[in-house]
Amino acid sequence: MRRIFLAVFIVLLGCSPRGELAFIEQAPGAEMKVFVGSTRGLDPQTGAEFGYERSETLQLARFDVSIPPERAIGDLRYPLKGRRVDPMTDFAISKAQTYPASAAFRADLRRSLRQSGGDAVVFVHGFNTNFAEGIYRLAQMGEDFELPETLVHYAWPSRGHMLGYAYDRDSALFARDGLQELLQQMRRSGARKILLVAHSMGSALSMETLRQMALSHDSETLAAISSVVLISPDIDVDVFREQARSVGKLPQPFVIFTSKRDKALKLSSQIAGEAARLGNLKDVARVADLKVTLIDVGAFNTRDGHFNVANNPALIKLLQNTGQVAKILEGEQATRTNLASGVVMTVENATEIILSPITALGGG
């Protein structure tokens, strides 16, 4: 009976309205530019661009996202299909531009990179995400974390459906070349420091791309990756170890946000027939020989606990001081204990930090 109920629940979730690109004439508040590289093809149902079909050609675009003035930190509301958009509370699109040629894309990207000092953030979305939802999510993180860098979104062809796990897993493998090409375009546009941020299944895609760049000797592009953040990575631990071994020297800092209470990864572990994924790893000793920092945010669980970093207001406030966090992560072990006074455990090269909401309330 429990399995039947779960199956019905998943089907109902799959039928719920999804986010869509809604265009407004004038933004009521701040705007954020999001550059996009995508290997999504046409939507087979509507014929619109950026659907879930796979494209062998990297599509390039830019979207100006309107940030709703009436929202709280961690709140992500966006237009749903069949519903009216409210620019005061919903993220929306104020301007969009596609680039038929990569030279025009690089020219616009170069101008943005000059303003951000050559620093950029690339976000790779996770499982069950459509095109619009990935753009809105990056804009929300850019606003809430006050990111001054140029924002770039890699939109790979997720099916955007709860029952599309196998399709998405294959799409993540298909999309490796596209992500590498996007990173190359960014390097040629003047990106000097690229922070690669990936969520869920997008983490597996990102690690595969880093591995591919290392094996293909694309050292210039790989060197431009200054740091990596994996959020709730849906990766087999043994596969991650092999990917890291192929990459060699991992970009630093290399941060993995985990949660032992992540319900989505628990289901993924059951599907894979294994005890844990990298994102809900219980034993840091399994990655002890790798220079990585695991930050357990399970105490900040929000919803299913699969995106606490972007959904929990207290955790966002705790991590907003990016300069302090970077300094702690890159510093000596004695300094790392200051990160929110978290419980710190070091096993060889790996460090695990368990954060507590008590510290966030105390202003840490």
Short mmCIF file of C-alpha atoms in Angstrom, two decimals:
data_model
loop_
_atom_site.label_atom_id
_atom_site.label_comp_id
_atom_site.label_asym_id
_atom_site.label_seq_id
_atom_site.Cartn_x
_atom_site.Cartn_y
_atom_site.Cartn_z
CA MET A 1 0.00 0.00 0.00
CA ARG A 2 2.83 2.40 0.85
CA ARG A 3 4.47 1.83 -2.54
CA ILE A 4 1.16 2.40 -4.33
CA PHE A 5 0.66 5.68 -2.43
CA LEU A 6 4.20 6.78 -3.31
CA ALA A 7 3.65 6.00 -7.00
CA VAL A 8 0.40 7.99 -7.06
CA PHE A 9 2.10 10.88 -5.24
CA ILE A 10 4.94 10.99 -7.80
CA VAL A 11 2.47 10.96 -10.71
CA LEU A 12 0.53 13.84 -9.17
CA LEU A 13 3.73 15.82 -8.72
CA GLY A 14 4.61 15.19 -12.34
CA CYS A 15 1.27 16.65 -13.42
CA SER A 16 1.61 19.88 -11.39
CA PRO A 17 2.14 23.18 -13.29
CA ARG A 18 5.71 23.97 -14.24
CA GLY A 19 7.58 27.24 -14.52
CA GLU A 20 7.58 29.13 -17.80
CA LEU A 21 9.28 32.13 -19.34
CA ALA A 22 6.89 35.03 -18.77
CA PHE A 23 7.76 38.36 -20.34
CA ILE A 24 6.90 41.72 -18.80
CA GLU A 25 7.27 45.16 -20.36
CA GLN A 26 8.94 46.84 -17.41
CA ALA A 27 10.62 45.46 -14.31
CA PRO A 28 9.20 46.90 -11.07
CA GLY A 29 12.52 46.50 -9.27
CA ALA A 30 16.05 45.27 -9.85
CA GLU A 31 17.12 43.25 -12.91
CA MET A 32 19.80 40.60 -13.28
CA LYS A 33 21.48 39.50 -16.50
CA VAL A 34 21.82 35.76 -16.97
CA PHE A 35 23.87 34.47 -19.90
CA VAL A 36 22.84 31.03 -21.13
CA GLY A 37 24.47 28.17 -22.96
CA SER A 38 22.09 25.31 -23.71
CA THR A 39 22.01 21.94 -25.42
CA ARG A 40 18.22 21.87 -25.29
CA GLY A 41 16.41 21.43 -28.58
CA LEU A 42 12.82 22.16 -29.54
CA ASP A 43 9.87 21.26 -27.35
CA PRO A 44 8.21 18.36 -29.24
CA GLN A 45 4.75 19.47 -28.10
CA THR A 46 4.88 23.21 -28.79
CA GLY A 47 7.81 23.53 -31.17
CA ALA A 48 9.29 26.25 -28.94
CA GLU A 49 13.02 26.61 -28.37
CA PHE A 50 14.77 25.24 -25.28
CA GLY A 51 12.54 22.21 -24.74
CA TYR A 52 13.75 18.84 -23.50
CA GLU A 53 14.92 17.36 -26.81
CA ARG A 54 18.69 17.09 -27.15
CA SER A 55 20.60 19.43 -29.44
CA GLU A 56 24.12 18.76 -30.67
CA THR A 57 24.54 22.51 -31.22
CA LEU A 58 25.19 24.78 -28.23
CA GLN A 59 22.50 27.47 -28.19
CA LEU A 60 23.60 30.85 -26.79
CA ALA A 61 21.34 33.50 -25.25
CA ARG A 62 20.93 36.14 -22.57
CA PHE A 63 17.93 36.81 -20.35
CA ASP A 64 17.36 39.87 -18.19
CA VAL A 65 15.49 38.62 -15.14
CA SER A 66 13.21 40.89 -13.14
CA ILE A 67 13.69 40.42 -9.40
CA PRO A 68 10.33 40.79 -7.61
CA PRO A 69 10.48 43.52 -4.94
CA GLU A 70 8.00 41.78 -2.64
CA ARG A 71 9.85 38.64 -1.62
CA ALA A 72 11.81 37.23 1.29
CA ILE A 73 15.31 35.71 1.15
CA GLY A 74 15.11 32.14 -0.10
CA ASP A 75 11.70 32.68 -1.69
CA LEU A 76 11.54 31.64 -5.35
CA ARG A 77 8.22 32.30 -7.05
CA TYR A 78 7.99 32.22 -10.81
CA PRO A 79 5.21 32.15 -13.42
CA LEU A 80 3.46 28.82 -13.80
CA LYS A 81 1.83 27.62 -16.98
CA GLY A 82 -1.78 28.70 -17.11
CA ARG A 83 -1.42 31.28 -14.34
CA ARG A 84 -1.13 35.05 -14.44
CA VAL A 85 2.27 36.54 -13.63
CA ASP A 86 2.60 39.07 -10.81
CA PRO A 87 5.85 41.04 -11.31
CA MET A 88 5.73 42.20 -7.68
CA THR A 89 6.06 38.64 -6.34
CA ASP A 90 7.20 36.55 -9.33
CA PHE A 91 10.53 36.35 -11.08
CA ALA A 92 9.95 37.18 -14.75
CA ILE A 93 11.80 38.03 -17.97
CA SER A 94 12.15 41.68 -18.96
CA LYS A 95 14.36 41.11 -22.01
CA ALA A 96 15.71 38.19 -24.01
CA GLN A 97 18.28 37.87 -26.76
CA THR A 98 19.56 34.89 -28.70
CA TYR A 99 22.91 34.83 -30.49
CA PRO A 100 23.04 33.12 -33.90
CA ALA A 101 26.82 33.48 -33.84
CA SER A 102 29.17 32.81 -30.93
CA ALA A 103 31.18 35.99 -31.65
CA ALA A 104 28.25 38.22 -30.66
CA PHE A 105 27.71 36.17 -27.50
CA ARG A 106 31.37 36.52 -26.55
CA ALA A 107 31.30 40.26 -27.18
CA ASP A 108 28.40 40.79 -24.76
CA LEU A 109 29.89 38.37 -22.26
CA ARG A 110 33.25 40.16 -22.47
CA ARG A 111 31.62 43.47 -21.56
CA SER A 112 29.99 41.90 -18.52
CA LEU A 113 33.24 40.21 -17.46
CA ARG A 114 35.09 43.52 -17.59
CA GLN A 115 32.60 44.92 -15.11
CA SER A 116 33.00 41.92 -12.81
CA GLY A 117 36.78 41.85 -12.97
CA GLY A 118 36.86 38.64 -14.98
CA ASP A 119 34.96 36.66 -12.32
CA ALA A 120 32.01 34.48 -13.33
CA VAL A 121 29.63 31.96 -11.80
CA VAL A 122 28.39 29.04 -13.91
CA PHE A 123 25.33 27.23 -12.60
CA VAL A 124 24.43 23.72 -13.77
CA HIS A 125 20.90 22.74 -12.75
CA GLY A 126 19.78 19.33 -11.55
CA PHE A 127 17.23 16.62 -12.27
CA ASN A 128 13.62 17.45 -13.19
CA THR A 129 14.25 21.07 -14.14
CA ASN A 130 12.90 22.86 -17.18
CA PHE A 131 14.57 25.76 -18.97
CA ALA A 132 12.73 28.59 -17.23
CA GLU A 133 13.13 27.13 -13.74
CA GLY A 134 16.92 26.92 -14.09
CA ILE A 135 17.19 30.58 -15.13
CA TYR A 136 14.97 31.78 -12.28
CA ARG A 137 16.94 29.69 -9.77
CA LEU A 138 20.27 31.23 -10.77
CA ALA A 139 18.78 34.74 -10.62
CA GLN A 140 17.43 34.01 -7.13
CA MET A 141 20.81 32.76 -5.90
CA GLY A 142 22.56 35.72 -7.51
CA GLU A 143 20.24 38.12 -5.68
CA ASP A 144 20.20 36.36 -2.30
CA PHE A 145 23.96 35.75 -2.16
CA GLU A 146 24.67 39.20 -3.61
CA LEU A 147 26.94 37.74 -6.28
CA PRO A 148 28.86 40.49 -8.12
CA GLU A 149 30.17 38.08 -10.73
CA THR A 150 28.90 37.54 -14.26
CA LEU A 151 26.17 34.89 -14.09
CA VAL A 152 26.05 32.08 -16.67
CA HIS A 153 23.57 29.23 -16.76
CA TYR A 154 24.18 25.90 -18.49
CA ALA A 155 20.78 24.47 -19.43
CA TRP A 156 21.13 20.81 -20.32
CA PRO A 157 18.13 18.85 -21.68
CA SER A 158 16.37 17.63 -18.55
CA ARG A 159 12.99 16.05 -19.24
CA GLY A 160 11.47 18.21 -16.49
CA HIS A 161 9.39 15.36 -15.13
CA MET A 162 9.45 13.33 -11.92
CA LEU A 163 9.39 10.09 -13.93
CA GLY A 164 12.20 11.20 -16.26
CA TYR A 165 15.16 10.07 -14.13
CA ALA A 166 16.61 7.69 -16.73
CA TYR A 167 16.17 10.28 -19.50
CA ASP A 168 17.89 12.93 -17.40
CA ARG A 169 20.75 10.62 -16.48
CA ASP A 170 21.42 9.94 -20.17
CA SER A 171 21.02 13.64 -20.99
CA ALA A 172 23.64 14.53 -18.37
CA LEU A 173 26.13 12.31 -20.21
CA PHE A 174 25.05 13.72 -23.57
CA ALA A 175 25.57 17.30 -22.33
CA ARG A 176 29.26 17.03 -21.41
CA ASP A 177 30.58 18.46 -24.68
CA GLY A 178 28.18 21.40 -24.47
CA LEU A 179 29.34 22.38 -21.00
CA GLN A 180 32.98 22.15 -22.03
CA GLU A 181 32.26 24.34 -25.08
CA LEU A 182 30.47 26.91 -22.92
CA LEU A 183 33.42 27.07 -20.52
CA GLN A 184 35.76 27.50 -23.49
CA GLN A 185 33.61 30.35 -24.80
CA MET A 186 33.83 32.01 -21.39
CA ARG A 187 37.61 31.66 -21.25
CA ARG A 188 37.92 33.20 -24.71
CA SER A 189 35.69 36.06 -23.55
CA GLY A 190 38.08 36.94 -20.74
CA ALA A 191 36.84 34.88 -17.78
CA ARG A 192 39.79 34.54 -15.40
CA LYS A 193 38.10 32.94 -12.39
CA ILE A 194 35.10 30.67 -12.90
CA LEU A 195 33.15 29.38 -9.91
CA LEU A 196 31.39 26.22 -11.06
CA VAL A 197 28.20 25.59 -9.06
CA ALA A 198 26.17 22.45 -9.73
CA HIS A 199 23.08 20.96 -8.15
CA SER A 200 21.96 17.34 -7.88
CA MET A 201 22.41 15.46 -11.19
CA GLY A 202 24.09 18.56 -12.60
CA SER A 203 26.99 17.71 -10.28
CA ALA A 204 27.50 14.40 -12.08
CA LEU A 205 27.50 16.26 -15.40
CA SER A 206 29.99 18.82 -14.07
CA MET A 207 32.38 16.19 -12.73
CA GLU A 208 32.23 14.27 -16.01
CA THR A 209 33.07 17.49 -17.87
CA LEU A 210 36.03 18.26 -15.59
CA ARG A 211 37.25 14.70 -16.15
CA GLN A 212 36.80 15.06 -19.90
CA MET A 213 38.77 18.31 -19.97
CA ALA A 214 41.61 16.70 -18.04
CA LEU A 215 41.75 13.64 -20.32
CA SER A 216 41.58 15.79 -23.47
CA HIS A 217 44.37 18.05 -22.11
CA ASP A 218 42.17 21.16 -22.18
CA SER A 219 44.42 22.61 -19.49
CA GLU A 220 43.69 26.28 -20.23
CA THR A 221 39.96 25.90 -19.65
CA LEU A 222 40.46 23.64 -16.65
CA ALA A 223 42.82 26.20 -15.11
CA ALA A 224 40.10 28.86 -15.40
CA ILE A 225 37.92 26.87 -12.96
CA SER A 226 38.99 28.56 -9.74
CA SER A 227 36.63 26.68 -7.40
CA VAL A 228 33.78 24.18 -7.41
CA VAL A 229 30.62 23.93 -5.31
CA LEU A 230 28.49 20.79 -5.54
CA ILE A 231 25.06 21.08 -3.90
CA SER A 232 23.38 17.79 -2.95
CA PRO A 233 25.36 15.93 -5.64
CA ASP A 234 23.53 12.92 -7.05
CA ILE A 235 26.68 10.92 -7.77
CA ASP A 236 27.78 7.43 -6.84
CA VAL A 237 30.67 7.82 -4.39
CA ASP A 238 32.93 5.36 -6.22
CA VAL A 239 32.24 7.12 -9.53
CA PHE A 240 33.08 10.47 -7.92
CA ARG A 241 36.38 9.10 -6.64
CA GLU A 242 37.29 7.89 -10.13
CA GLN A 243 36.30 11.23 -11.67
CA ALA A 244 38.40 13.12 -9.12
CA ARG A 245 41.35 10.82 -9.74
CA SER A 246 41.17 11.55 -13.48
CA VAL A 247 40.94 15.31 -12.90
CA GLY A 248 44.03 15.19 -10.69
CA LYS A 249 44.50 18.38 -8.72
CA LEU A 250 41.00 19.53 -7.85
CA PRO A 251 40.17 23.27 -8.02
CA GLN A 252 40.32 24.85 -4.56
CA PRO A 253 38.23 25.30 -2.64
CA PHE A 254 36.21 22.24 -3.64
CA VAL A 255 33.05 22.36 -1.52
CA ILE A 256 30.34 19.70 -1.30
CA PHE A 257 27.09 20.59 0.47
CA THR A 258 25.55 17.45 1.93
CA SER A 259 22.60 16.42 4.06
CA LYS A 260 21.97 13.05 5.62
CA ARG A 261 18.27 14.03 5.67
CA ASP A 262 17.99 14.63 1.92
CA LYS A 263 14.81 12.78 0.88
CA ALA A 264 15.45 13.09 -2.86
CA LEU A 265 18.89 11.49 -2.57
CA LYS A 266 17.49 8.79 -0.31
CA LEU A 267 15.12 7.85 -3.14
CA SER A 268 17.98 8.04 -5.65
CA SER A 269 20.04 5.70 -3.46
CA GLN A 270 17.16 3.22 -3.42
CA ILE A 271 16.82 3.40 -7.21
CA ALA A 272 20.57 2.79 -7.57
CA GLY A 273 20.51 0.01 -4.97
CA GLU A 274 23.21 1.51 -2.79
CA ALA A 275 23.53 2.89 0.72
CA ALA A 276 24.27 6.54 -0.14
CA ARG A 277 25.05 9.08 -2.83
CA LEU A 278 27.79 11.67 -2.47
CA GLY A 279 25.25 14.28 -1.36
CA ASN A 280 24.06 12.27 1.66
CA LEU A 281 27.35 10.60 2.50
CA LYS A 282 27.52 9.47 6.11
CA ASP A 283 31.18 8.42 6.28
CA VAL A 284 33.68 11.13 5.31
CA ALA A 285 36.42 8.48 5.36
CA ARG A 286 35.24 7.32 1.92
CA VAL A 287 36.68 10.51 0.41
CA ALA A 288 39.44 11.01 2.98
CA ASP A 289 42.25 11.04 0.41
CA LEU A 290 40.64 13.82 -1.65
CA LYS A 291 41.11 17.52 -0.91
CA VAL A 292 37.44 18.37 -0.48
CA THR A 293 35.34 20.12 2.15
CA LEU A 294 31.98 18.59 3.00
CA ILE A 295 29.50 20.93 4.67
CA ASP A 296 26.53 19.14 6.23
CA VAL A 297 23.47 21.43 6.14
CA GLY A 298 20.93 18.82 7.21
CA ALA A 299 20.07 20.84 10.31
CA PHE A 300 18.65 23.50 7.96
CA ASN A 301 16.34 21.10 6.14
CA THR A 302 13.72 22.85 4.02
CA ARG A 303 11.04 20.99 2.04
CA ASP A 304 12.68 17.72 0.89
CA GLY A 305 16.13 18.91 1.98
CA HIS A 306 17.52 18.72 -1.55
CA PHE A 307 18.33 22.44 -2.03
CA ASN A 308 18.79 23.82 1.50
CA VAL A 309 21.57 26.15 0.34
CA ALA A 310 19.15 28.22 -1.76
CA ASN A 311 15.87 27.63 0.09
CA ASN A 312 16.63 28.20 3.78
CA PRO A 313 16.77 31.92 4.78
CA ALA A 314 18.88 31.30 7.90
CA LEU A 315 21.42 29.26 5.95
CA ILE A 316 21.59 31.88 3.19
CA LYS A 317 22.30 34.58 5.76
CA LEU A 318 24.98 32.39 7.29
CA LEU A 319 26.70 31.91 3.93
CA GLN A 320 26.16 35.41 2.54
CA ASN A 321 29.57 36.59 3.72
CA THR A 322 31.29 34.83 0.84
CA GLY A 323 34.65 36.45 1.59
CA GLN A 324 34.70 35.04 5.10
CA VAL A 325 33.62 31.58 3.98
CA ALA A 326 36.25 31.46 1.21
CA LYS A 327 38.95 32.62 3.64
CA ILE A 328 38.02 29.94 6.13
CA LEU A 329 37.80 27.17 3.53
CA GLU A 330 41.15 28.08 2.03
CA GLY A 331 42.89 28.68 5.34
CA GLU A 332 44.55 26.47 7.88
CA GLN A 333 42.59 23.83 9.79
CA ALA A 334 42.75 25.91 12.97
CA THR A 335 40.92 28.70 11.17
CA ARG A 336 38.27 26.44 9.71
CA THR A 337 36.77 25.84 13.10
CA ASN A 338 35.50 29.42 12.98
CA LEU A 339 33.03 28.65 10.18
CA ALA A 340 29.83 29.19 12.12
CA SER A 341 31.50 27.39 15.02
CA GLY A 342 30.52 24.23 13.20
CA VAL A 343 31.57 20.78 14.31
CA VAL A 344 34.70 20.05 12.29
CA MET A 345 36.26 16.68 11.54
CA THR A 346 39.32 16.14 9.38
CA VAL A 347 40.26 12.77 7.92
CA GLU A 348 43.50 12.98 5.92
CA ASN A 349 42.82 15.60 3.21
CA ALA A 350 39.04 15.80 3.55
CA THR A 351 37.25 18.06 6.01
CA GLU A 352 33.66 17.74 7.18
CA ILE A 353 31.86 20.69 8.76
CA ILE A 354 28.45 20.22 10.36
CA LEU A 355 26.57 23.51 10.56
CA SER A 356 24.02 24.35 13.24
CA PRO A 357 21.06 26.80 13.06
CA ILE A 358 21.96 27.92 16.59
CA THR A 359 25.04 29.64 15.19
CA ALA A 360 23.00 31.37 12.49
CA LEU A 361 20.66 32.80 15.10
CA GLY A 362 23.69 33.98 17.04
CA GLY A 363 24.94 36.00 14.09
CA GLY A 364 27.88 33.75 13.20
#
